[in-house]
């Protein structure tokens, strides 16, 4: 029988293996250079979905990703709204607006 702690450890190990630290670092660097997350992920041959899934599992990476996306966001967009998300913003506030709508 699997214990919950074993499941969590396995989930973390899988996330680390699928998106190792070098890939996560390169992604953050690309975002800081102004690339959109979709383009940066594609260049690294990963999906944006995988990026956000890994960010939910690996909290330190998730914090770093959210901070970077917030720092790099377009100040002219209405953040925290579905409109901001529809205009390709993926900051935590715009992603949250989409989740509240669903």
mmCIF file with all atom_site columns, C-alpha atoms in Angstrom:
data_model
loop_
_atom_site.group_PDB
_atom_site.id
_atom_site.type_symbol
_atom_site.label_atom_id
_atom_site.label_alt_id
_atom_site.label_comp_id
_atom_site.label_asym_id
_atom_site.label_entity_id
_atom_site.label_seq_id
_atom_site.pdbx_PDB_ins_code
_atom_site.Cartn_x
_atom_site.Cartn_y
_atom_site.Cartn_z
_atom_site.occupancy
_atom_site.B_iso_or_equiv
_atom_site.pdbx_formal_charge
_atom_site.auth_seq_id
_atom_site.auth_comp_id
_atom_site.auth_asym_id
_atom_site.auth_atom_id
_atom_site.pdbx_PDB_model_num
ATOM 1   C CA . UNK A 1 1   ? 0.000   0.000  0.000   1.00 0.00 ? 1   UNK A CA 1
ATOM 2   C CA . UNK A 1 2   ? 1.304   3.423  -0.957  1.00 0.00 ? 2   UNK A CA 1
ATOM 3   C CA . UNK A 1 3   ? 1.471   6.070  1.707   1.00 0.00 ? 3   UNK A CA 1
ATOM 4   C CA . UNK A 1 4   ? 0.619   9.700  0.938   1.00 0.00 ? 4   UNK A CA 1
ATOM 5   C CA . UNK A 1 5   ? 4.155   10.862 1.745   1.00 0.00 ? 5   UNK A CA 1
ATOM 6   C CA . UNK A 1 6   ? 5.509   8.369  -0.788  1.00 0.00 ? 6   UNK A CA 1
ATOM 7   C CA . UNK A 1 7   ? 3.112   9.745  -3.391  1.00 0.00 ? 7   UNK A CA 1
ATOM 8   C CA . UNK A 1 8   ? 4.270   13.308 -2.755  1.00 0.00 ? 8   UNK A CA 1
ATOM 9   C CA . UNK A 1 9   ? 7.918   12.313 -2.953  1.00 0.00 ? 9   UNK A CA 1
ATOM 10  C CA . UNK A 1 10  ? 7.260   10.495 -6.217  1.00 0.00 ? 10  UNK A CA 1
ATOM 11  C CA . UNK A 1 11  ? 5.387   13.469 -7.622  1.00 0.00 ? 11  UNK A CA 1
ATOM 12  C CA . UNK A 1 12  ? 8.327   15.746 -6.785  1.00 0.00 ? 12  UNK A CA 1
ATOM 13  C CA . UNK A 1 13  ? 10.847  13.292 -8.235  1.00 0.00 ? 13  UNK A CA 1
ATOM 14  C CA . UNK A 1 14  ? 8.848   13.040 -11.463 1.00 0.00 ? 14  UNK A CA 1
ATOM 15  C CA . UNK A 1 15  ? 8.617   16.827 -11.774 1.00 0.00 ? 15  UNK A CA 1
ATOM 16  C CA . UNK A 1 16  ? 12.376  17.159 -11.200 1.00 0.00 ? 16  UNK A CA 1
ATOM 17  C CA . UNK A 1 17  ? 13.088  14.510 -13.834 1.00 0.00 ? 17  UNK A CA 1
ATOM 18  C CA . UNK A 1 18  ? 10.716  15.946 -16.444 1.00 0.00 ? 18  UNK A CA 1
ATOM 19  C CA . UNK A 1 19  ? 11.947  19.498 -15.958 1.00 0.00 ? 19  UNK A CA 1
ATOM 20  C CA . UNK A 1 20  ? 15.427  19.467 -14.406 1.00 0.00 ? 20  UNK A CA 1
ATOM 21  C CA . UNK A 1 21  ? 17.006  22.520 -12.744 1.00 0.00 ? 21  UNK A CA 1
ATOM 22  C CA . UNK A 1 22  ? 18.969  23.430 -15.887 1.00 0.00 ? 22  UNK A CA 1
ATOM 23  C CA . UNK A 1 23  ? 15.765  23.603 -17.930 1.00 0.00 ? 23  UNK A CA 1
ATOM 24  C CA . UNK A 1 24  ? 13.993  25.628 -15.258 1.00 0.00 ? 24  UNK A CA 1
ATOM 25  C CA . UNK A 1 25  ? 16.913  28.077 -15.096 1.00 0.00 ? 25  UNK A CA 1
ATOM 26  C CA . UNK A 1 26  ? 17.031  28.484 -18.862 1.00 0.00 ? 26  UNK A CA 1
ATOM 27  C CA . UNK A 1 27  ? 13.282  29.099 -18.935 1.00 0.00 ? 27  UNK A CA 1
ATOM 28  C CA . UNK A 1 28  ? 13.531  31.828 -16.287 1.00 0.00 ? 28  UNK A CA 1
ATOM 29  C CA . UNK A 1 29  ? 16.435  33.417 -18.180 1.00 0.00 ? 29  UNK A CA 1
ATOM 30  C CA . UNK A 1 30  ? 14.412  33.478 -21.414 1.00 0.00 ? 30  UNK A CA 1
ATOM 31  C CA . UNK A 1 31  ? 11.462  35.055 -19.599 1.00 0.00 ? 31  UNK A CA 1
ATOM 32  C CA . UNK A 1 32  ? 13.722  37.707 -18.111 1.00 0.00 ? 32  UNK A CA 1
ATOM 33  C CA . UNK A 1 33  ? 14.967  38.507 -21.624 1.00 0.00 ? 33  UNK A CA 1
ATOM 34  C CA . UNK A 1 34  ? 11.376  39.333 -22.565 1.00 0.00 ? 34  UNK A CA 1
ATOM 35  C CA . UNK A 1 35  ? 10.246  36.115 -24.250 1.00 0.00 ? 35  UNK A CA 1
ATOM 36  C CA . UNK A 1 36  ? 6.632   35.085 -23.804 1.00 0.00 ? 36  UNK A CA 1
ATOM 37  C CA . UNK A 1 37  ? 6.246   31.893 -21.817 1.00 0.00 ? 37  UNK A CA 1
ATOM 38  C CA . UNK A 1 38  ? 4.787   30.043 -24.818 1.00 0.00 ? 38  UNK A CA 1
ATOM 39  C CA . UNK A 1 39  ? 7.821   30.876 -26.959 1.00 0.00 ? 39  UNK A CA 1
ATOM 40  C CA . UNK A 1 40  ? 10.352  30.229 -24.195 1.00 0.00 ? 40  UNK A CA 1
ATOM 41  C CA . UNK A 1 41  ? 8.813   26.841 -23.417 1.00 0.00 ? 41  UNK A CA 1
ATOM 42  C CA . UNK A 1 42  ? 8.706   25.867 -27.101 1.00 0.00 ? 42  UNK A CA 1
ATOM 43  C CA . UNK A 1 43  ? 12.401  26.702 -27.484 1.00 0.00 ? 43  UNK A CA 1
ATOM 44  C CA . UNK A 1 44  ? 13.129  24.339 -24.591 1.00 0.00 ? 44  UNK A CA 1
ATOM 45  C CA . UNK A 1 45  ? 10.834  21.672 -26.068 1.00 0.00 ? 45  UNK A CA 1
ATOM 46  C CA . UNK A 1 46  ? 8.426   21.721 -23.145 1.00 0.00 ? 46  UNK A CA 1
ATOM 47  C CA . UNK A 1 47  ? 4.824   22.830 -23.009 1.00 0.00 ? 47  UNK A CA 1
ATOM 48  C CA . UNK A 1 48  ? 3.483   25.796 -21.045 1.00 0.00 ? 48  UNK A CA 1
ATOM 49  C CA . UNK A 1 49  ? 1.162   23.310 -19.355 1.00 0.00 ? 49  UNK A CA 1
ATOM 50  C CA . UNK A 1 50  ? 4.203   21.351 -18.150 1.00 0.00 ? 50  UNK A CA 1
ATOM 51  C CA . UNK A 1 51  ? 5.789   24.566 -16.877 1.00 0.00 ? 51  UNK A CA 1
ATOM 52  C CA . UNK A 1 52  ? 2.772   25.495 -14.768 1.00 0.00 ? 52  UNK A CA 1
ATOM 53  C CA . UNK A 1 53  ? 2.274   21.912 -13.578 1.00 0.00 ? 53  UNK A CA 1
ATOM 54  C CA . UNK A 1 54  ? 5.891   21.771 -12.427 1.00 0.00 ? 54  UNK A CA 1
ATOM 55  C CA . UNK A 1 55  ? 5.505   25.176 -10.781 1.00 0.00 ? 55  UNK A CA 1
ATOM 56  C CA . UNK A 1 56  ? 2.583   23.851 -8.706  1.00 0.00 ? 56  UNK A CA 1
ATOM 57  C CA . UNK A 1 57  ? 4.627   20.867 -7.556  1.00 0.00 ? 57  UNK A CA 1
ATOM 58  C CA . UNK A 1 58  ? 7.993   22.568 -6.959  1.00 0.00 ? 58  UNK A CA 1
ATOM 59  C CA . UNK A 1 59  ? 7.113   25.571 -4.815  1.00 0.00 ? 59  UNK A CA 1
ATOM 60  C CA . UNK A 1 60  ? 10.452  27.396 -5.087  1.00 0.00 ? 60  UNK A CA 1
ATOM 61  C CA . UNK A 1 61  ? 10.285  27.210 -8.885  1.00 0.00 ? 61  UNK A CA 1
ATOM 62  C CA . UNK A 1 62  ? 6.649   28.329 -8.791  1.00 0.00 ? 62  UNK A CA 1
ATOM 63  C CA . UNK A 1 63  ? 7.577   31.342 -6.670  1.00 0.00 ? 63  UNK A CA 1
ATOM 64  C CA . UNK A 1 64  ? 10.434  32.211 -9.013  1.00 0.00 ? 64  UNK A CA 1
ATOM 65  C CA . UNK A 1 65  ? 8.216   31.809 -12.084 1.00 0.00 ? 65  UNK A CA 1
ATOM 66  C CA . UNK A 1 66  ? 5.435   33.977 -10.636 1.00 0.00 ? 66  UNK A CA 1
ATOM 67  C CA . UNK A 1 67  ? 7.924   36.655 -9.605  1.00 0.00 ? 67  UNK A CA 1
ATOM 68  C CA . UNK A 1 68  ? 9.497   36.683 -13.071 1.00 0.00 ? 68  UNK A CA 1
ATOM 69  C CA . UNK A 1 69  ? 6.146   36.779 -14.864 1.00 0.00 ? 69  UNK A CA 1
ATOM 70  C CA . UNK A 1 70  ? 5.036   39.638 -12.614 1.00 0.00 ? 70  UNK A CA 1
ATOM 71  C CA . UNK A 1 71  ? 8.249   41.600 -13.175 1.00 0.00 ? 71  UNK A CA 1
ATOM 72  C CA . UNK A 1 72  ? 8.096   41.125 -16.953 1.00 0.00 ? 72  UNK A CA 1
ATOM 73  C CA . UNK A 1 73  ? 4.408   41.800 -17.481 1.00 0.00 ? 73  UNK A CA 1
ATOM 74  C CA . UNK A 1 74  ? 3.146   44.545 -19.759 1.00 0.00 ? 74  UNK A CA 1
ATOM 75  C CA . UNK A 1 75  ? 2.097   47.488 -17.551 1.00 0.00 ? 75  UNK A CA 1
ATOM 76  C CA . UNK A 1 76  ? -0.456  48.652 -20.128 1.00 0.00 ? 76  UNK A CA 1
ATOM 77  C CA . UNK A 1 77  ? -2.626  45.537 -19.676 1.00 0.00 ? 77  UNK A CA 1
ATOM 78  C CA . UNK A 1 78  ? -5.462  45.289 -17.120 1.00 0.00 ? 78  UNK A CA 1
ATOM 79  C CA . UNK A 1 79  ? -3.895  42.676 -14.830 1.00 0.00 ? 79  UNK A CA 1
ATOM 80  C CA . UNK A 1 80  ? -6.098  40.481 -12.720 1.00 0.00 ? 80  UNK A CA 1
ATOM 81  C CA . UNK A 1 81  ? -8.678  40.291 -15.489 1.00 0.00 ? 81  UNK A CA 1
ATOM 82  C CA . UNK A 1 82  ? -9.633  37.784 -18.156 1.00 0.00 ? 82  UNK A CA 1
ATOM 83  C CA . UNK A 1 83  ? -8.840  40.517 -20.688 1.00 0.00 ? 83  UNK A CA 1
ATOM 84  C CA . UNK A 1 84  ? -5.234  40.547 -19.487 1.00 0.00 ? 84  UNK A CA 1
ATOM 85  C CA . UNK A 1 85  ? -5.082  36.780 -19.824 1.00 0.00 ? 85  UNK A CA 1
ATOM 86  C CA . UNK A 1 86  ? -6.625  36.906 -23.296 1.00 0.00 ? 86  UNK A CA 1
ATOM 87  C CA . UNK A 1 87  ? -3.939  39.384 -24.312 1.00 0.00 ? 87  UNK A CA 1
ATOM 88  C CA . UNK A 1 88  ? -1.381  36.663 -23.432 1.00 0.00 ? 88  UNK A CA 1
ATOM 89  C CA . UNK A 1 89  ? -0.408  37.812 -19.932 1.00 0.00 ? 89  UNK A CA 1
ATOM 90  C CA . UNK A 1 90  ? 0.367   34.851 -17.700 1.00 0.00 ? 90  UNK A CA 1
ATOM 91  C CA . UNK A 1 91  ? 1.147   36.696 -14.467 1.00 0.00 ? 91  UNK A CA 1
ATOM 92  C CA . UNK A 1 92  ? -0.378  35.152 -11.322 1.00 0.00 ? 92  UNK A CA 1
ATOM 93  C CA . UNK A 1 93  ? -3.136  37.769 -11.219 1.00 0.00 ? 93  UNK A CA 1
ATOM 94  C CA . UNK A 1 94  ? -4.280  37.157 -14.802 1.00 0.00 ? 94  UNK A CA 1
ATOM 95  C CA . UNK A 1 95  ? -4.141  33.371 -14.364 1.00 0.00 ? 95  UNK A CA 1
ATOM 96  C CA . UNK A 1 96  ? -6.172  33.801 -11.179 1.00 0.00 ? 96  UNK A CA 1
ATOM 97  C CA . UNK A 1 97  ? -8.786  35.848 -13.018 1.00 0.00 ? 97  UNK A CA 1
ATOM 98  C CA . UNK A 1 98  ? -9.212  33.039 -15.502 1.00 0.00 ? 98  UNK A CA 1
ATOM 99  C CA . UNK A 1 99  ? -9.572  30.473 -12.701 1.00 0.00 ? 99  UNK A CA 1
ATOM 100 C CA . UNK A 1 100 ? -12.207 32.578 -10.953 1.00 0.00 ? 100 UNK A CA 1
ATOM 101 C CA . UNK A 1 101 ? -14.181 32.727 -14.199 1.00 0.00 ? 101 UNK A CA 1
ATOM 102 C CA . UNK A 1 102 ? -14.170 28.970 -14.735 1.00 0.00 ? 102 UNK A CA 1
#
